[in-house]
mmCIF file of C-alpha atoms and ligand atoms in Angstrom:
data_model
loop_
_atom_site.group_PDB
_atom_site.id
_atom_site.type_symbol
_atom_site.label_atom_id
_atom_site.label_comp_id
_atom_site.label_asym_id
_atom_site.label_seq_id
_atom_site.Cartn_x
_atom_site.Cartn_y
_atom_site.Cartn_z
ATOM 1 C CA MET R 1 -39.107 22.494 2.885
ATOM 2 C CA SER R 2 -35.566 22.326 1.509
ATOM 3 C CA ARG R 3 -34.889 23.348 -2.063
ATOM 4 C CA THR R 4 -34.152 20.904 -4.822
ATOM 5 C CA LEU R 5 -32.477 21.340 -8.195
ATOM 6 C CA PRO R 6 -34.751 22.819 -10.911
ATOM 7 C CA PRO R 7 -35.447 20.318 -13.741
ATOM 8 C CA GLY R 8 -33.717 22.601 -16.256
ATOM 9 C CA CYS R 9 -30.373 22.078 -14.493
ATOM 10 C CA ARG R 10 -30.493 18.277 -14.403
ATOM 11 C CA ARG R 11 -28.689 18.045 -17.731
ATOM 12 C CA TRP R 12 -25.585 19.459 -16.030
ATOM 13 C CA LEU R 13 -25.484 16.807 -13.310
ATOM 14 C CA ASP R 14 -22.950 14.376 -14.782
ATOM 15 C CA ALA R 15 -20.727 17.228 -15.942
ATOM 16 C CA ILE R 16 -20.734 18.800 -12.480
ATOM 17 C CA ALA R 17 -19.838 15.482 -10.873
ATOM 18 C CA LEU R 18 -16.770 15.171 -13.144
ATOM 19 C CA TYR R 19 -15.850 18.867 -13.102
ATOM 20 C CA VAL R 20 -14.420 18.748 -9.583
ATOM 21 C CA ASP R 21 -11.216 16.991 -10.599
ATOM 22 C CA GLY R 22 -10.912 18.182 -14.185
ATOM 23 C CA ASP R 23 -12.106 14.960 -15.831
ATOM 24 C CA LEU R 24 -14.200 16.863 -18.377
ATOM 25 C CA GLU R 25 -13.663 17.588 -22.095
ATOM 26 C CA ALA R 26 -12.622 21.190 -22.754
ATOM 27 C CA ASP R 27 -15.806 22.180 -24.635
ATOM 28 C CA LEU R 28 -18.135 20.796 -22.005
ATOM 29 C CA CYS R 29 -16.022 22.362 -19.292
ATOM 30 C CA ARG R 30 -16.312 25.835 -20.858
ATOM 31 C CA ALA R 31 -20.062 25.427 -21.324
ATOM 32 C CA LEU R 32 -20.490 24.355 -17.718
ATOM 33 C CA GLU R 33 -18.406 27.255 -16.434
ATOM 34 C CA ALA R 34 -20.595 29.676 -18.386
ATOM 35 C CA HIS R 35 -23.682 28.121 -16.786
ATOM 36 C CA LEU R 36 -22.130 28.274 -13.310
ATOM 37 C CA GLN R 37 -21.620 32.035 -13.718
ATOM 38 C CA ASP R 38 -25.392 32.451 -13.806
ATOM 39 C CA CYS R 39 -26.583 29.572 -11.652
ATOM 40 C CA PRO R 40 -26.076 29.653 -7.880
ATOM 41 C CA ASP R 41 -27.930 26.327 -7.565
ATOM 42 C CA CYS R 42 -25.369 24.461 -9.631
ATOM 43 C CA ARG R 43 -22.592 26.216 -7.721
ATOM 44 C CA VAL R 44 -23.952 24.623 -4.528
ATOM 45 C CA LEU R 45 -23.748 21.286 -6.309
ATOM 46 C CA VAL R 46 -20.140 21.838 -7.369
ATOM 47 C CA ASP R 47 -19.215 22.755 -3.790
ATOM 48 C CA THR R 48 -20.895 19.766 -2.198
ATOM 49 C CA VAL R 49 -19.621 17.260 -4.780
ATOM 50 C CA ARG R 50 -16.139 18.631 -4.142
ATOM 51 C CA GLN R 51 -16.604 18.173 -0.379
ATOM 52 C CA THR R 52 -17.894 14.641 -0.929
ATOM 53 C CA VAL R 53 -14.814 13.636 -2.918
ATOM 54 C CA TYR R 54 -12.551 15.422 -0.432
ATOM 55 C CA LEU R 55 -14.033 13.486 2.506
ATOM 56 C CA TYR R 56 -13.567 10.089 0.872
ATOM 57 C CA ARG R 57 -10.015 10.916 -0.163
ATOM 58 C CA ALA R 58 -9.206 12.082 3.361
ATOM 59 C CA ALA R 59 -10.693 8.883 4.786
ATOM 60 C CA ALA R 60 -8.670 6.810 2.307
ATOM 61 C CA ARG R 61 -5.424 8.250 3.702
ATOM 62 C CA GLU R 62 -6.122 6.796 7.152
ATOM 63 C CA PRO R 63 -4.084 3.672 7.867
ATOM 64 C CA VAL R 64 -5.784 0.353 7.153
ATOM 65 C CA ALA R 65 -5.847 -2.288 9.865
ATOM 66 C CA LEU R 66 -5.303 -5.786 8.519
ATOM 67 C CA PRO R 67 -6.792 -8.723 10.410
ATOM 68 C CA PRO R 68 -4.146 -10.242 12.707
ATOM 69 C CA ASP R 69 -2.066 -12.972 11.076
ATOM 70 C CA LEU R 70 -3.438 -12.309 7.591
ATOM 71 C CA HIS R 71 0.052 -12.194 6.114
ATOM 72 C CA ARG R 72 0.929 -15.530 7.693
ATOM 73 C CA ARG R 73 -2.237 -17.207 6.381
ATOM 74 C CA LEU R 74 -1.596 -15.681 2.991
ATOM 75 C CA PHE R 75 2.004 -16.805 2.626
ATOM 76 C CA ALA R 76 1.120 -20.247 3.991
ATOM 77 C CA ARG R 77 -1.023 -20.809 0.887
ATOM 78 C CA LEU R 78 1.600 -19.720 -1.613
ATOM 79 C CA PRO R 79 3.751 -22.675 -2.716
ATOM 80 C CA GLY R 80 7.376 -22.136 -1.869
ATOM 81 C CA LEU R 81 6.708 -19.126 0.317
ATOM 82 C CA GLY R 82 4.944 -20.683 3.257
ATOM 83 C CA GLU R 83 7.908 -22.015 5.177
ATOM 84 C CA GLU R 84 10.551 -19.569 4.193
ATOM 85 C CA GLY R 85 10.576 -16.154 2.688
ATOM 86 C CA SER R 86 10.092 -12.954 4.564
ATOM 87 C CA ALA R 87 9.699 -12.696 8.321
ATOM 88 C CA VAL R 88 5.975 -12.047 7.994
ATOM 89 C CA GLY R 89 5.671 -15.120 5.826
ATOM 90 C CA ARG R 90 6.810 -17.546 8.482
ATOM 91 C CA THR R 91 4.335 -20.235 9.373
ATOM 92 C CA ASP R 92 3.807 -22.463 12.345
ATOM 93 C CA ALA R 93 6.698 -24.527 11.036
ATOM 94 C CA ALA R 94 8.963 -22.139 12.903
ATOM 95 C CA PRO R 95 7.101 -21.603 16.174
ATOM 96 C CA SER R 96 10.209 -20.756 18.146
ATOM 97 C CA GLU R 97 10.635 -17.603 16.131
ATOM 98 C CA ALA R 98 7.007 -16.601 16.082
ATOM 99 C CA ALA R 99 5.978 -13.574 18.061
ATOM 100 C CA PRO R 100 4.588 -14.462 21.500
ATOM 101 C CA MET H 1 9.442 -26.426 -11.640
ATOM 102 C CA SER H 2 10.314 -26.054 -7.990
ATOM 103 C CA ALA H 3 9.465 -22.730 -6.460
ATOM 104 C CA SER H 4 12.387 -21.086 -4.805
ATOM 105 C CA VAL H 5 11.919 -17.986 -2.759
ATOM 106 C CA SER H 6 15.260 -16.646 -3.797
ATOM 107 C CA SER H 7 14.258 -16.032 -7.405
ATOM 108 C CA PRO H 8 13.965 -12.311 -8.103
ATOM 109 C CA SER H 9 10.354 -12.465 -9.283
ATOM 110 C CA GLN H 10 9.306 -14.247 -6.104
ATOM 111 C CA GLN H 11 11.104 -11.767 -3.917
ATOM 112 C CA HIS H 12 9.365 -9.050 -5.873
ATOM 113 C CA PHE H 13 6.081 -10.819 -5.279
ATOM 114 C CA VAL H 14 6.637 -11.046 -1.517
ATOM 115 C CA GLN H 15 7.336 -7.308 -1.451
ATOM 116 C CA ALA H 16 4.234 -6.627 -3.526
ATOM 117 C CA VAL H 17 2.073 -8.674 -1.171
ATOM 118 C CA GLU H 18 3.400 -6.749 1.796
ATOM 119 C CA ALA H 19 3.008 -3.413 0.065
ATOM 120 C CA TYR H 20 -0.447 -3.904 -1.419
ATOM 121 C CA ALA H 21 -2.228 -6.242 1.003
ATOM 122 C CA PRO H 22 -3.602 -3.488 3.300
ATOM 123 C CA ARG H 23 -4.994 -1.348 0.444
ATOM 124 C CA LEU H 24 -6.328 -4.353 -1.435
ATOM 125 C CA TYR H 25 -7.953 -5.672 1.724
ATOM 126 C CA ARG H 26 -9.699 -2.338 2.288
ATOM 127 C CA HIS H 27 -10.835 -2.285 -1.354
ATOM 128 C CA LEU H 28 -12.263 -5.794 -1.030
ATOM 129 C CA LEU H 29 -13.885 -5.016 2.310
ATOM 130 C CA TYR H 30 -15.706 -2.072 0.706
ATOM 131 C CA LEU H 31 -16.713 -4.192 -2.284
ATOM 132 C CA LEU H 32 -17.819 -7.268 -0.360
ATOM 133 C CA GLU H 33 -18.869 -5.774 3.003
ATOM 134 C CA ASP H 34 -17.702 -8.835 4.889
ATOM 135 C CA PRO H 35 -14.285 -9.272 6.532
ATOM 136 C CA GLN H 36 -14.122 -13.037 5.981
ATOM 137 C CA ASP H 37 -15.119 -12.728 2.317
ATOM 138 C CA ALA H 38 -12.582 -9.936 1.875
ATOM 139 C CA GLU H 39 -9.791 -12.094 3.293
ATOM 140 C CA ASP H 40 -10.831 -15.161 1.269
ATOM 141 C CA VAL H 41 -10.925 -13.163 -1.944
ATOM 142 C CA LEU H 42 -7.621 -11.458 -1.126
ATOM 143 C CA GLN H 43 -6.014 -14.881 -0.662
ATOM 144 C CA GLU H 44 -7.541 -16.185 -3.899
ATOM 145 C CA ALA H 45 -6.350 -13.100 -5.752
ATOM 146 C CA PHE H 46 -2.773 -13.351 -4.492
ATOM 147 C CA LEU H 47 -2.740 -17.067 -5.235
ATOM 148 C CA LYS H 48 -3.922 -16.375 -8.774
ATOM 149 C CA ALA H 49 -1.387 -13.593 -9.207
ATOM 150 C CA TYR H 50 1.392 -15.823 -7.879
ATOM 151 C CA ARG H 51 0.519 -18.600 -10.317
ATOM 152 C CA SER H 52 0.503 -16.214 -13.258
ATOM 153 C CA LEU H 53 3.639 -14.289 -12.348
ATOM 154 C CA ASP H 54 5.192 -15.488 -15.614
ATOM 155 C CA THR H 55 2.493 -13.820 -17.668
ATOM 156 C CA PHE H 56 2.811 -10.506 -15.845
ATOM 157 C CA GLN H 57 6.341 -9.373 -16.765
ATOM 158 C CA GLY H 58 5.615 -5.694 -16.660
ATOM 159 C CA ARG H 59 2.891 -5.512 -19.301
ATOM 160 C CA ALA H 60 0.847 -3.374 -16.976
ATOM 161 C CA SER H 61 1.837 -1.669 -13.765
ATOM 162 C CA LEU H 62 1.972 -4.117 -10.884
ATOM 163 C CA SER H 63 -0.729 -2.312 -8.912
ATOM 164 C CA THR H 64 -3.132 -2.193 -11.883
ATOM 165 C CA TRP H 65 -2.541 -5.890 -12.451
ATOM 166 C CA LEU H 66 -3.146 -6.855 -8.808
ATOM 167 C CA TYR H 67 -6.274 -4.695 -8.570
ATOM 168 C CA ARG H 68 -7.622 -6.235 -11.764
ATOM 169 C CA ILE H 69 -7.203 -9.752 -10.427
ATOM 170 C CA ALA H 70 -8.618 -8.869 -7.000
ATOM 171 C CA THR H 71 -11.555 -6.843 -8.349
ATOM 172 C CA ASN H 72 -12.516 -9.593 -10.801
ATOM 173 C CA GLU H 73 -12.343 -12.197 -8.019
ATOM 174 C CA ALA H 74 -14.567 -9.989 -5.865
ATOM 175 C CA LEU H 75 -17.136 -9.501 -8.612
ATOM 176 C CA MET H 76 -17.220 -13.251 -9.275
ATOM 177 C CA HIS H 77 -17.698 -13.780 -5.559
ATOM 178 C CA LEU H 78 -20.586 -11.270 -5.538
ATOM 179 C CA ARG H 79 -22.188 -13.050 -8.500
ATOM 180 C CA ARG H 80 -22.047 -16.361 -6.646
ATOM 181 C CA ARG H 81 -23.419 -14.787 -3.472
ATOM 182 C CA ARG H 82 -26.361 -13.017 -5.069
ATOM 183 C CA SER H 83 -29.439 -14.700 -6.452
ATOM 184 C CA THR H 84 -30.023 -11.827 -8.877
ATOM 185 C CA PRO H 85 -27.632 -11.548 -11.806
ATOM 186 C CA LEU H 86 -24.968 -8.925 -11.398
ATOM 187 C CA SER H 87 -24.025 -6.952 -14.451
ATOM 188 C CA LEU H 88 -20.912 -4.885 -14.751
ATOM 189 C CA GLU H 89 -21.627 -4.277 -18.405
ATOM 190 C CA ALA H 90 -24.862 -2.344 -18.180
ATOM 191 C CA LEU H 91 -26.186 0.126 -15.669
ATOM 192 C CA SER H 92 -29.576 -0.541 -14.148
ATOM 193 C CA PRO H 93 -32.284 2.144 -14.057
ATOM 194 C CA ASP H 94 -31.429 2.549 -10.367
ATOM 195 C CA ASP H 95 -27.997 3.833 -11.364
ATOM 196 C CA GLY H 96 -29.322 7.082 -12.847
ATOM 197 C CA PRO H 97 -28.899 10.431 -11.137
ATOM 198 C CA PRO H 98 -30.887 10.764 -7.886
ATOM 199 C CA GLU H 99 -34.519 11.780 -8.419
ATOM 200 C CA GLU H 100 -34.239 14.696 -6.041
ATOM 201 C CA ILE H 101 -31.124 16.826 -5.766
ATOM 202 C CA LEU H 102 -31.073 18.714 -2.476
ATOM 203 C CA LEU H 103 -29.569 22.189 -2.643
ATOM 204 C CA THR H 104 -28.297 22.708 0.858
ATOM 205 C CA HIS H 105 -24.912 23.987 1.902
ATOM 206 C CA TRP H 106 -23.111 21.780 4.357
ATOM 207 C CA GLN H 107 -22.380 22.849 7.896
ATOM 208 C CA VAL H 108 -18.730 23.551 8.467
ATOM 209 C CA LEU H 109 -17.325 20.844 10.690
ATOM 210 C CA PRO H 110 -14.114 21.098 12.670
ATOM 211 C CA GLU H 111 -11.335 19.086 11.032
ATOM 212 C CA GLN H 112 -11.321 16.354 13.694
ATOM 213 C CA ALA H 113 -15.074 15.811 13.411
ATOM 214 C CA LEU H 114 -14.728 15.194 9.677
ATOM 215 C CA LEU H 115 -13.313 11.746 10.222
ATOM 216 C CA SER H 116 -14.924 10.781 13.499
ATOM 217 C CA ALA H 117 -16.156 7.195 13.838
ATOM 218 C CA GLU H 118 -19.689 8.451 13.230
ATOM 219 C CA THR H 119 -18.718 10.228 10.021
ATOM 220 C CA ARG H 120 -16.786 7.176 8.820
ATOM 221 C CA GLN H 121 -19.902 5.081 9.343
ATOM 222 C CA VAL H 122 -21.966 7.534 7.288
ATOM 223 C CA LEU H 123 -19.380 7.430 4.477
ATOM 224 C CA ASP H 124 -19.195 3.621 4.532
ATOM 225 C CA ASP H 125 -22.989 3.181 4.613
ATOM 226 C CA ALA H 126 -23.377 5.488 1.622
ATOM 227 C CA VAL H 127 -20.850 3.451 -0.386
ATOM 228 C CA ALA H 128 -22.581 0.215 0.613
ATOM 229 C CA ARG H 129 -25.819 1.482 -0.944
ATOM 230 C CA LEU H 130 -24.213 1.925 -4.376
ATOM 231 C CA SER H 131 -24.715 -0.856 -6.908
ATOM 232 C CA PRO H 132 -21.547 -2.952 -7.472
ATOM 233 C CA ALA H 133 -21.101 -1.380 -10.927
ATOM 234 C CA LEU H 134 -20.978 2.138 -9.484
ATOM 235 C CA ARG H 135 -19.167 1.107 -6.318
ATOM 236 C CA ALA H 136 -16.255 -0.564 -8.096
ATOM 237 C CA VAL H 137 -15.581 2.527 -10.223
ATOM 238 C CA PHE H 138 -15.917 4.955 -7.315
ATOM 239 C CA LEU H 139 -13.570 2.925 -5.090
ATOM 240 C CA LEU H 140 -10.880 2.653 -7.741
ATOM 241 C CA ARG H 141 -11.022 6.348 -8.738
ATOM 242 C CA ASP H 142 -11.727 8.210 -5.515
ATOM 243 C CA VAL H 143 -10.549 5.870 -2.769
ATOM 244 C CA GLU H 144 -7.646 4.012 -4.372
ATOM 245 C CA GLY H 145 -6.659 6.976 -6.531
ATOM 246 C CA PHE H 146 -6.368 5.300 -9.956
ATOM 247 C CA SER H 147 -6.794 7.432 -13.091
ATOM 248 C CA THR H 148 -9.798 7.072 -15.384
ATOM 249 C CA LYS H 149 -7.644 5.122 -17.859
ATOM 250 C CA GLU H 150 -6.264 2.767 -15.187
ATOM 251 C CA THR H 151 -9.753 2.191 -13.784
ATOM 252 C CA ALA H 152 -10.985 1.317 -17.285
ATOM 253 C CA GLU H 153 -8.120 -1.202 -17.642
ATOM 254 C CA ILE H 154 -8.774 -2.774 -14.253
ATOM 255 C CA LEU H 155 -12.496 -3.235 -14.919
ATOM 256 C CA GLY H 156 -12.269 -3.950 -18.646
ATOM 257 C CA ILE H 157 -14.738 -1.192 -19.546
ATOM 258 C CA SER H 158 -14.370 1.988 -21.654
ATOM 259 C CA THR H 159 -13.149 5.296 -20.212
ATOM 260 C CA ASP H 160 -16.536 6.811 -21.083
ATOM 261 C CA ALA H 161 -18.235 4.144 -18.994
ATOM 262 C CA VAL H 162 -15.840 4.904 -16.126
ATOM 263 C CA LYS H 163 -16.699 8.611 -16.301
ATOM 264 C CA GLN H 164 -20.425 8.020 -16.412
ATOM 265 C CA ARG H 165 -20.348 5.619 -13.451
ATOM 266 C CA LEU H 166 -18.061 7.869 -11.458
ATOM 267 C CA ALA H 167 -20.443 10.792 -12.018
ATOM 268 C CA ARG H 168 -23.461 8.738 -10.940
ATOM 269 C CA ALA H 169 -21.662 7.382 -7.884
ATOM 270 C CA ARG H 170 -20.474 10.817 -6.746
ATOM 271 C CA LEU H 171 -23.989 12.274 -7.152
ATOM 272 C CA ARG H 172 -25.530 9.475 -5.094
ATOM 273 C CA LEU H 173 -22.914 9.825 -2.368
ATOM 274 C CA ARG H 174 -23.308 13.621 -2.349
ATOM 275 C CA GLU H 175 -27.034 13.161 -1.854
ATOM 276 C CA ALA H 176 -26.522 10.793 1.081
ATOM 277 C CA LEU H 177 -23.912 13.036 2.700
ATOM 278 C CA THR H 178 -25.985 16.185 2.144
ATOM 279 C CA ARG H 179 -28.741 14.643 4.238
ATOM 280 C CA TYR H 180 -26.212 14.151 7.019
ATOM 281 C CA PHE H 181 -24.158 17.347 6.767
ATOM 282 C CA ALA H 182 -26.992 19.713 5.883
ATOM 283 C CA ALA H 183 -26.412 23.124 7.430
ATOM 284 C CA ASP H 184 -30.157 23.543 7.388
ATOM 285 C CA GLU H 185 -31.878 21.311 9.951
ATOM 286 C CA GLU H 186 -34.964 20.989 7.766
ATOM 287 C CA ALA H 187 -33.065 19.004 5.191
ATOM 288 C CA ARG H 188 -32.229 16.243 7.681
ATOM 289 C CA PRO H 189 -34.388 13.142 7.922
HETATM 290 ZN ZN1 ZN O 201 -27.883 25.267 -12.937
#
């Protein structure tokens, strides 16, 4: 059976979740750090929350694939931008210049 | 007024669309979980932003402004799509900390396995299980990288509410990921 957090530590949960990127008031931060000195369970939580945030931030740096032609459909709906504007904004009005 | 693409604000707008469309699309895809909805809402948001260019004029940063319009459009879209009312104002009882907090160290994965397709799916599924109120805050803070103050501005809620929701979201995601990355086999489902 895997271990779970003792009920007495639950009051630290929100603070631990915010501690990992310093979004915690100074007083609360000091109190939490004092608790962490004595509590290996909450230290596991700090570590795994930190890894959670790290993973999502790493994933967010991956390039995003836009659906094909989204820019063209977008600019086509914007008055005054559909038929002119940037190269990606060109519509079917200029098929000769569209990519094959 | 006839719209001319050569006006500076319009040129600025075209550049903004090109710069922000990929990130905004990803944000909307996470919020709405449907590619067609994400594109529709992205188009609506840009259209709305384009029509209110005059009112923008640098009051907020351009990215905060665009995310506010897009996020609000997405939440309206979610409200229309759901039969149950969707509240951004109050947290539901389901948004509390997880009942059970597993204390298991994670296995150490090689760097390339961290962002394998399988891992990405686990990350995405965990986000999809968050309520919209928690999800919107988590995406803006930890995926899009906005500050607590910017996130509060985008969503029109207090910074304390942002912090509380961010904490709850991170704890729920940690719980889901711990079940996947547990070093100890017993902790896995
Ligand atoms: Zn503790």
